[in-house]
Structure formats: C-alpha cells, structure tokens
C-alpha cells in the first residue's frame, strides 16, 4: 500500500530533468500516459462530471509542467497531481455552488453491464448482491469519507491524503474509520 | 496489586474501535502492540470486529475495481493534451525570452546608474550605442516577417502565377485527415469563370467514400462558419480573414529551413488553434492544421499543385460537379452538400446521450420542416450549457442543425419553456399517504422503532421514488428514440445507423429493466409477500410498438407508486400496491422492457 511506484522513489527535480524543454515535455507526456486514467477515475469517483474530470486531469498535468519549468522542486509528482486536481475540483464546485450537493450517483447502466458480464450466473448473483450492498452504503458516505477511501485504495498514506485534501491526519483517520464502518455488513454505531 | 496482575487485567479489556482500526490500518504504535496481540489472541469479539473491518475493505476494493474503474472508462482520446502541452511550452519559451531581455536591460540600467565618474559613464554610453548599432545592422540583413507579410507574399505569389495565363485553372490535390478518417480530394478551379469541380478519391479505413461523408460534412460546416474556403482549403487570404474575425489571442511566425509557419490561437469560435505552412521558396501554402473546439483535429496537406491553361484539360472537365462516375463518390458529394437528416439526428442523439443530456437535462431533439434537426433545451448552469454546445459545435456548424439551448436563468428571463419530461411534483407525507401504513408495518417487523422507523420509512420511500422515476424517464426516452424515425427511414437506414439507433434504445431499455428489477425487489417484500407476477416472456413484438407500450406501462406504475406513497395535489389517495391489478401491470411493464431489449438486440 505504501509503494507509490518506481518513479516516486527518486525526487524529481529540474536538475534530474536537466531543464531541457524537450526532455521535460517528454517526461510530463510520459507521466500523463501513466497517471491520467487513475487521476480521471479519482475525479469521477468523487463527483466530477466526465467533461470536467477530463479537463481537470489535463489542466493538472499542464500545471505540473509549468511549475517544473519555473524550476520548482516536486518530490512526488503523482501526489502533487492529485492535490492540484482536488483543488481545481473544489474551485469548480465553489463556482457552481454545489460543493455540498451529494456527489454524482453511480451510473445504473454501469451496474447493469457489470452484472451481465459474468459467465457463472450464481457468481453473478452473489456479486450483484455484494455490489448493490456496497453501492447503497457508498451513497450514505460523506464526500470526505469517499475521498479518503478512494485515495487510501490508491495507495496513498494518511499523511499524503491529509495534504491532498487539506485536512488534518486525525480527520483522515476518522473519515476512513467511519467510512469503513458504514461499509460493514453490520455496522457498530 | 503487582505489575504482572495489572498487565493481565489490562490485556483482558476490550479494544476500542479506534485501537482496532489502527491495528487494521497498520498504524498501531509499537508500545501498544504486545497488549493488543495478546488480547486479540484471546478475545473472539474483538477479533470478529477486526475481521469485519477487513471484509468491508475487501468489499470496497471489489466495488472500486468492478464498478468505479472497470465500468466508467476514461476517455480514449486524450490527443488534445499533447497540443496543449506543446502550446504551453512555446508560450513559456516566448515569456522566458522576453524576461531574459528584461533582465539584461535592468542590469544595463543599473550599470549606467552606478556612481561612476562622467568619463566612465560617457565611455559606457558610447559602448552601448556601438553595440546597439551593430545589432541593428546585423538584424537588418536577416529578413524578419510578420504573419501579415507572409500572407501578403503568398497571395501575391499566387496572383502572379495566375496572371501569366489566359484561362488559368488551379489543380490541387489534398489529403484531409479528420480524427481517424482520411480522404484525398482533387480540386479544379477555373479562376476566370469561377467554376469548381471537386472529387473525393478515397477514404482511408473506409469501404467507400459514403462512410466518410459525415466527417466531410462536419469539416465543411466548420470551414463555412470560420469563413475558410472549402473550395480552396489552403487559401492564405481566408486564413487571414479568420485571424481577423476570430478572437485571436496569440499569433506567431516560425521560420524553418524549408517552410514558414503561422500559428494562431483563438479563445472562441469553432476553431481554437490553427497553423498554416508556406514554402520558403515561393510562399506557396502547403499544409494547414486546425484544432477544433470539440477537440477534433483537422489536418490538410497538399499532395500536388499546378496552375494550367484550361485548354490543357479535357473539354468536359467542368460539365459535372463531380469528376468521376463512381456512384459512391456522387453519394459522398451529395452528403457534403446536404447531410442526411437521419445521420444528423442520430449523431445529435448520440452526442447528447453520451453526456446524459437526454436523461438529465430538459433537451428535445426534433426534425424541422426542411429536413434539418432542431435541438431545444434548458439546462441548469452555464457550464452545462457550454459543455453541450461544445459537444454539438461541429454539428451546429453543419447546414440544417439548429441549437437552441438556454440556462434556466435565461429561460426565466424570457419565457418558461416546458421540457419533454415534465413530471408532477409530489410532496412526501409519510403518515398520511395510504401505502405508508404498510411500509411502517413492514419496517416495524424488521425491528425499526421510534425515530429510526420514521427516518427508515422516509429513506425507503425516496428509494422507491428514485427507481420509479428513473424507470419512467428511461422508458419515455426509449419511446422518444424509437419514434424518432418514420417506418420508411428505419427500413432504409444503413447498417451503421441502424446499429446506432438500436444501441441508444438498448441502453435505456436496459436501464428500465434494471430499475424495474430493483423496484420489484423493494416493493415485493412490503406489498406482495407472496410471489406474484413473473409472466413468461414468449411474445416477439414490433420494437416501436413495444417501446410505446413500455412507456405507458411504466407511467402507470409510477402513477400508482406516487398515489400510494405520497400525496399529490392532483390525485386522490388510495393505495393500489397490494392489488393484483398493480402487480399484473408491473409484470406487463417488465415483459415490455424485455421485449424492447430483445427486439433491439435482433
């Protein structure tokens, strides 16, 4: 869970990239290919619409490039991208004044497609029950709990989640605990 | 009490939830771990709670992988990013160059203003002057051109080439790439008589040019709106007209060893970025690329270009607007001049549906009297309005497509417009609605009492309304899409169009089916404890008729649900959810939903 991938093992600095525009462009393009889809899914999972998630994903990588061109040291670009993407999403929600509105409901169609895809009908039925139960529980989570769970599932540490979301570590631990409790079959209040 | 005894007693205390969670999430401090290890080894209750945490995590990861990741795929086309990154890099280059000159100027100024003696100051001044003069002399030998200069030279070069001939005809062969589609065009332009012949030679990746027709139509429409010339796609003067009319924020000339390129970026309009390249030897335009607002990318490259005398060509070359007798080619050109309304409407429906606009916004797509397509609608926010407009941008540019999408604020400022799916508003009054009695009785049997009972009853009711409403909205959409085309249009649809149409129907019929399944599973334990309904599905029916029936059947269910579980100002209050008639109607709706699905799969 703590492994963030090989590319994070070494701090990425302008020195390591030599400050060459072409090299930096190539490096950011490579990161884009590597991390765009997970970042997009994160944004979707916490309520961004498809178009907004696509735009914020691209904008986050462009900001990464701009920041590195300015000579700033970014130790963990992946973590940095999530933080910037999250901030962009919050800004957008504020503009739309719907930050407190429940996040995008999971797509019912997706559920249907998933349920139809299993070769073993019995297993499909079991999976369906499991999926529906978690789905229902997820709807009752707060936006913060959903965020924390998703990022934890992506392998971020509590300290990193706290920085991405701009909250304290104890709040992250609390949100994770409450989130997991709500997902339990028999929650203990 | 000795230390050993105290330690034993402490190890017997149950772990708090926080402690258990720390163990679960591998964050427990070392000094506590021994006591916890001992306790977990002895206490089944705490161990079970820990296992429940682990099971919940496993469930969540299952949900995350199966639902959030597999079923909501990211966009497959991220190509716009590369061009944005490249543009940003270039902008930053320009800024860096400019700031480096500012720094040099500042250091020079500081040097001059330093407290030197008058003789030193004069010497420095003369030195600077000499350097400036030297630079100016050197630079005067390097030809520097503005975008306007390049375009002027290109226009002049073209005119001088034409001026040497009596009846000049421009022959041009072009490759045009739009997204994944590539076509080759041959154009003959009789300059004096203003005649024009166009030929689509081939479409890469397509069985015939018919299939490329919608793409050709899209590009042609964009050209028209941007005031670029479809007959002369590489026209430098038209390019300049575009840069003058659009809100161009950045324009630059890049001089290479063989070509000079003009790049321009606009903040509005259908074309957001364009570049045109000219041969350095004669300033003849050889390539152009357009980045469109809907993220499509158009590339045009010249394969051949000649200016010839009319007499050198076949006498009948301008007799027909189409050069070859290929039926496919004629069809393609016909499509270009007036897009097929079925193609257009399906294209519009598909784009809107991908954004869930048909479901979540009040959008209506209809056919105009002259065979065009009209998109009317009201959306909540200006961002959503922009999103839909962007999705429709290239289609709106095509002849025959009108888009009229307002925000609610705009609509209120004018006149309220009724949407296609206007549903009765309902007020949930759990204690007075007739079906609520059964709901509460059932929930009490499940152990809910007091305030938990009230809140659970309300949650249950909202859940029922959600499923019922979603089923109805999707069923109405199935009906609308099924009835979008006449019988003859459906009969004459191309295989591709038919597949698109059926795909739209399948998607929403599938949603109806799923919603009905969920609705049945919610209603049945409360209102129909014994198994009723479930008719065998044996009939094969006409798709459009089944879609109509489905919409009516789901509407009847929704009405019954509303009457039974909520107070509606327009309806009397009686619960019908426990009647045979309701469950019969429910089974009928399910049967119709499966019938539509079945028919749409054929």
PDB file of N, CA, C and O in Angstrom, chain B residues 400-424:
ATOM      1  N   UNK B 400     -28.390  22.827 -41.565  1.00  0.00           N
ATOM      2  CA  UNK B 400     -29.566  22.045 -41.191  1.00  0.00           C
ATOM      3  C   UNK B 400     -29.656  21.719 -39.713  1.00  0.00           C
ATOM      4  O   UNK B 400     -30.645  21.175 -39.275  1.00  0.00           O
ATOM      5  N   UNK B 401     -28.644  22.046 -38.923  1.00  0.00           N
ATOM      6  CA  UNK B 401     -28.709  21.767 -37.482  1.00  0.00           C
ATOM      7  C   UNK B 401     -28.787  23.084 -36.718  1.00  0.00           C
ATOM      8  O   UNK B 401     -27.923  23.932 -36.843  1.00  0.00           O
ATOM      9  N   UNK B 402     -29.881  23.233 -35.966  1.00  0.00           N
ATOM     10  CA  UNK B 402     -30.025  24.445 -35.159  1.00  0.00           C
ATOM     11  C   UNK B 402     -30.005  24.057 -33.682  1.00  0.00           C
ATOM     12  O   UNK B 402     -30.683  23.122 -33.279  1.00  0.00           O
ATOM     13  N   UNK B 403     -29.243  24.800 -32.916  1.00  0.00           N
ATOM     14  CA  UNK B 403     -29.155  24.500 -31.498  1.00  0.00           C
ATOM     15  C   UNK B 403     -29.676  25.686 -30.699  1.00  0.00           C
ATOM     16  O   UNK B 403     -29.280  26.824 -30.931  1.00  0.00           O
ATOM     17  N   UNK B 404     -30.589  25.404 -29.781  1.00  0.00           N
ATOM     18  CA  UNK B 404     -31.225  26.476 -29.012  1.00  0.00           C
ATOM     19  C   UNK B 404     -31.295  26.025 -27.549  1.00  0.00           C
ATOM     20  O   UNK B 404     -32.327  25.585 -27.068  1.00  0.00           O
ATOM     21  N   UNK B 405     -30.153  26.107 -26.879  1.00  0.00           N
ATOM     22  CA  UNK B 405     -30.062  25.615 -25.503  1.00  0.00           C
ATOM     23  C   UNK B 405     -29.865  26.791 -24.563  1.00  0.00           C
ATOM     24  O   UNK B 405     -28.928  27.570 -24.726  1.00  0.00           O
ATOM     25  N   UNK B 406     -30.768  26.925 -23.599  1.00  0.00           N
ATOM     26  CA  UNK B 406     -30.695  28.038 -22.654  1.00  0.00           C
ATOM     27  C   UNK B 406     -30.447  27.534 -21.239  1.00  0.00           C
ATOM     28  O   UNK B 406     -30.749  26.389 -20.916  1.00  0.00           O
ATOM     29  N   UNK B 407     -29.948  28.425 -20.408  1.00  0.00           N
ATOM     30  CA  UNK B 407     -29.886  28.101 -18.988  1.00  0.00           C
ATOM     31  C   UNK B 407     -31.255  28.437 -18.382  1.00  0.00           C
ATOM     32  O   UNK B 407     -32.036  29.180 -18.984  1.00  0.00           O
ATOM     33  N   UNK B 408     -31.519  27.926 -17.193  1.00  0.00           N
ATOM     34  CA  UNK B 408     -32.808  28.220 -16.553  1.00  0.00           C
ATOM     35  C   UNK B 408     -32.946  29.721 -16.321  1.00  0.00           C
ATOM     36  O   UNK B 408     -34.037  30.281 -16.470  1.00  0.00           O
ATOM     37  N   UNK B 409     -31.818  30.362 -15.987  1.00  0.00           N
ATOM     38  CA  UNK B 409     -31.869  31.804 -15.746  1.00  0.00           C
ATOM     39  C   UNK B 409     -32.274  32.546 -17.013  1.00  0.00           C
ATOM     40  O   UNK B 409     -33.124  33.440 -16.985  1.00  0.00           O
ATOM     41  N   UNK B 410     -31.694  32.116 -18.130  1.00  0.00           N
ATOM     42  CA  UNK B 410     -32.036  32.760 -19.410  1.00  0.00           C
ATOM     43  C   UNK B 410     -33.501  32.506 -19.753  1.00  0.00           C
ATOM     44  O   UNK B 410     -34.212  33.392 -20.223  1.00  0.00           O
ATOM     45  N   UNK B 411     -33.936  31.256 -19.507  1.00  0.00           N
ATOM     46  CA  UNK B 411     -35.318  30.903 -19.839  1.00  0.00           C
ATOM     47  C   UNK B 411     -36.303  31.692 -18.990  1.00  0.00           C
ATOM     48  O   UNK B 411     -37.332  32.164 -19.485  1.00  0.00           O
ATOM     49  N   UNK B 412     -35.957  31.832 -17.701  1.00  0.00           N
ATOM     50  CA  UNK B 412     -36.851  32.598 -16.820  1.00  0.00           C
ATOM     51  C   UNK B 412     -36.912  34.053 -17.242  1.00  0.00           C
ATOM     52  O   UNK B 412     -37.937  34.713 -17.139  1.00  0.00           O
ATOM     53  N   UNK B 413     -35.765  34.544 -17.715  1.00  0.00           N
ATOM     54  CA  UNK B 413     -35.733  35.937 -18.156  1.00  0.00           C
ATOM     55  C   UNK B 413     -36.631  36.149 -19.368  1.00  0.00           C
ATOM     56  O   UNK B 413     -37.187  37.225 -19.569  1.00  0.00           O
ATOM     57  N   UNK B 414     -36.773  35.117 -20.160  1.00  0.00           N
ATOM     58  CA  UNK B 414     -37.655  35.232 -21.329  1.00  0.00           C
ATOM     59  C   UNK B 414     -39.030  34.673 -20.990  1.00  0.00           C
ATOM     60  O   UNK B 414     -39.863  35.322 -20.417  1.00  0.00           O
ATOM     61  N   UNK B 415     -39.195  33.397 -21.295  1.00  0.00           N
ATOM     62  CA  UNK B 415     -40.496  32.769 -21.029  1.00  0.00           C
ATOM     63  C   UNK B 415     -40.256  31.331 -20.641  1.00  0.00           C
ATOM     64  O   UNK B 415     -39.452  30.650 -21.267  1.00  0.00           O
ATOM     65  N   UNK B 416     -40.885  30.816 -19.592  1.00  0.00           N
ATOM     66  CA  UNK B 416     -40.643  29.431 -19.215  1.00  0.00           C
ATOM     67  C   UNK B 416     -40.981  28.477 -20.361  1.00  0.00           C
ATOM     68  O   UNK B 416     -42.012  28.615 -21.001  1.00  0.00           O
ATOM     69  N   UNK B 417     -40.060  27.556 -20.610  1.00  0.00           N
ATOM     70  CA  UNK B 417     -40.271  26.593 -21.691  1.00  0.00           C
ATOM     71  C   UNK B 417     -40.484  25.216 -21.078  1.00  0.00           C
ATOM     72  O   UNK B 417     -39.719  24.801 -20.226  1.00  0.00           O
ATOM     73  N   UNK B 418     -41.522  24.542 -21.528  1.00  0.00           N
ATOM     74  CA  UNK B 418     -41.806  23.217 -20.956  1.00  0.00           C
ATOM     75  C   UNK B 418     -40.857  22.185 -21.533  1.00  0.00           C
ATOM     76  O   UNK B 418     -40.630  22.148 -22.722  1.00  0.00           O
ATOM     77  N   UNK B 419     -40.278  21.353 -20.671  1.00  0.00           N
ATOM     78  CA  UNK B 419     -39.396  20.289 -21.121  1.00  0.00           C
ATOM     79  C   UNK B 419     -40.200  19.090 -21.537  1.00  0.00           C
ATOM     80  O   UNK B 419     -41.401  19.025 -21.287  1.00  0.00           O
ATOM     81  N   UNK B 420     -39.575  18.137 -22.166  1.00  0.00           N
ATOM     82  CA  UNK B 420     -40.303  16.981 -22.658  1.00  0.00           C
ATOM     83  C   UNK B 420     -40.727  16.018 -21.558  1.00  0.00           C
ATOM     84  O   UNK B 420     -41.625  15.243 -21.746  1.00  0.00           O
ATOM     85  N   UNK B 421     -40.064  16.101 -20.414  1.00  0.00           N
ATOM     86  CA  UNK B 421     -40.352  15.116 -19.374  1.00  0.00           C
ATOM     87  C   UNK B 421     -40.812  15.819 -18.111  1.00  0.00           C
ATOM     88  O   UNK B 421     -40.182  15.762 -17.075  1.00  0.00           O
ATOM     89  N   UNK B 422     -41.844  16.545 -18.190  1.00  0.00           N
ATOM     90  CA  UNK B 422     -42.300  17.284 -17.024  1.00  0.00           C
ATOM     91  C   UNK B 422     -43.108  16.347 -16.137  1.00  0.00           C
ATOM     92  O   UNK B 422     -44.113  15.797 -16.555  1.00  0.00           O
ATOM     93  N   UNK B 423     -42.631  16.119 -14.934  1.00  0.00           N
ATOM     94  CA  UNK B 423     -43.292  15.189 -14.033  1.00  0.00           C
ATOM     95  C   UNK B 423     -44.049  15.965 -12.969  1.00  0.00           C
ATOM     96  O   UNK B 423     -43.656  17.059 -12.585  1.00  0.00           O
ATOM     97  N   UNK B 424     -45.106  15.378 -12.495  1.00  0.00           N
ATOM     98  CA  UNK B 424     -45.856  16.014 -11.415  1.00  0.00           C
ATOM     99  C   UNK B 424     -44.976  16.136 -10.188  1.00  0.00           C
ATOM    100  O   UNK B 424     -44.237  15.226  -9.844  1.00  0.00           O
TER     101      UNK B 424
END
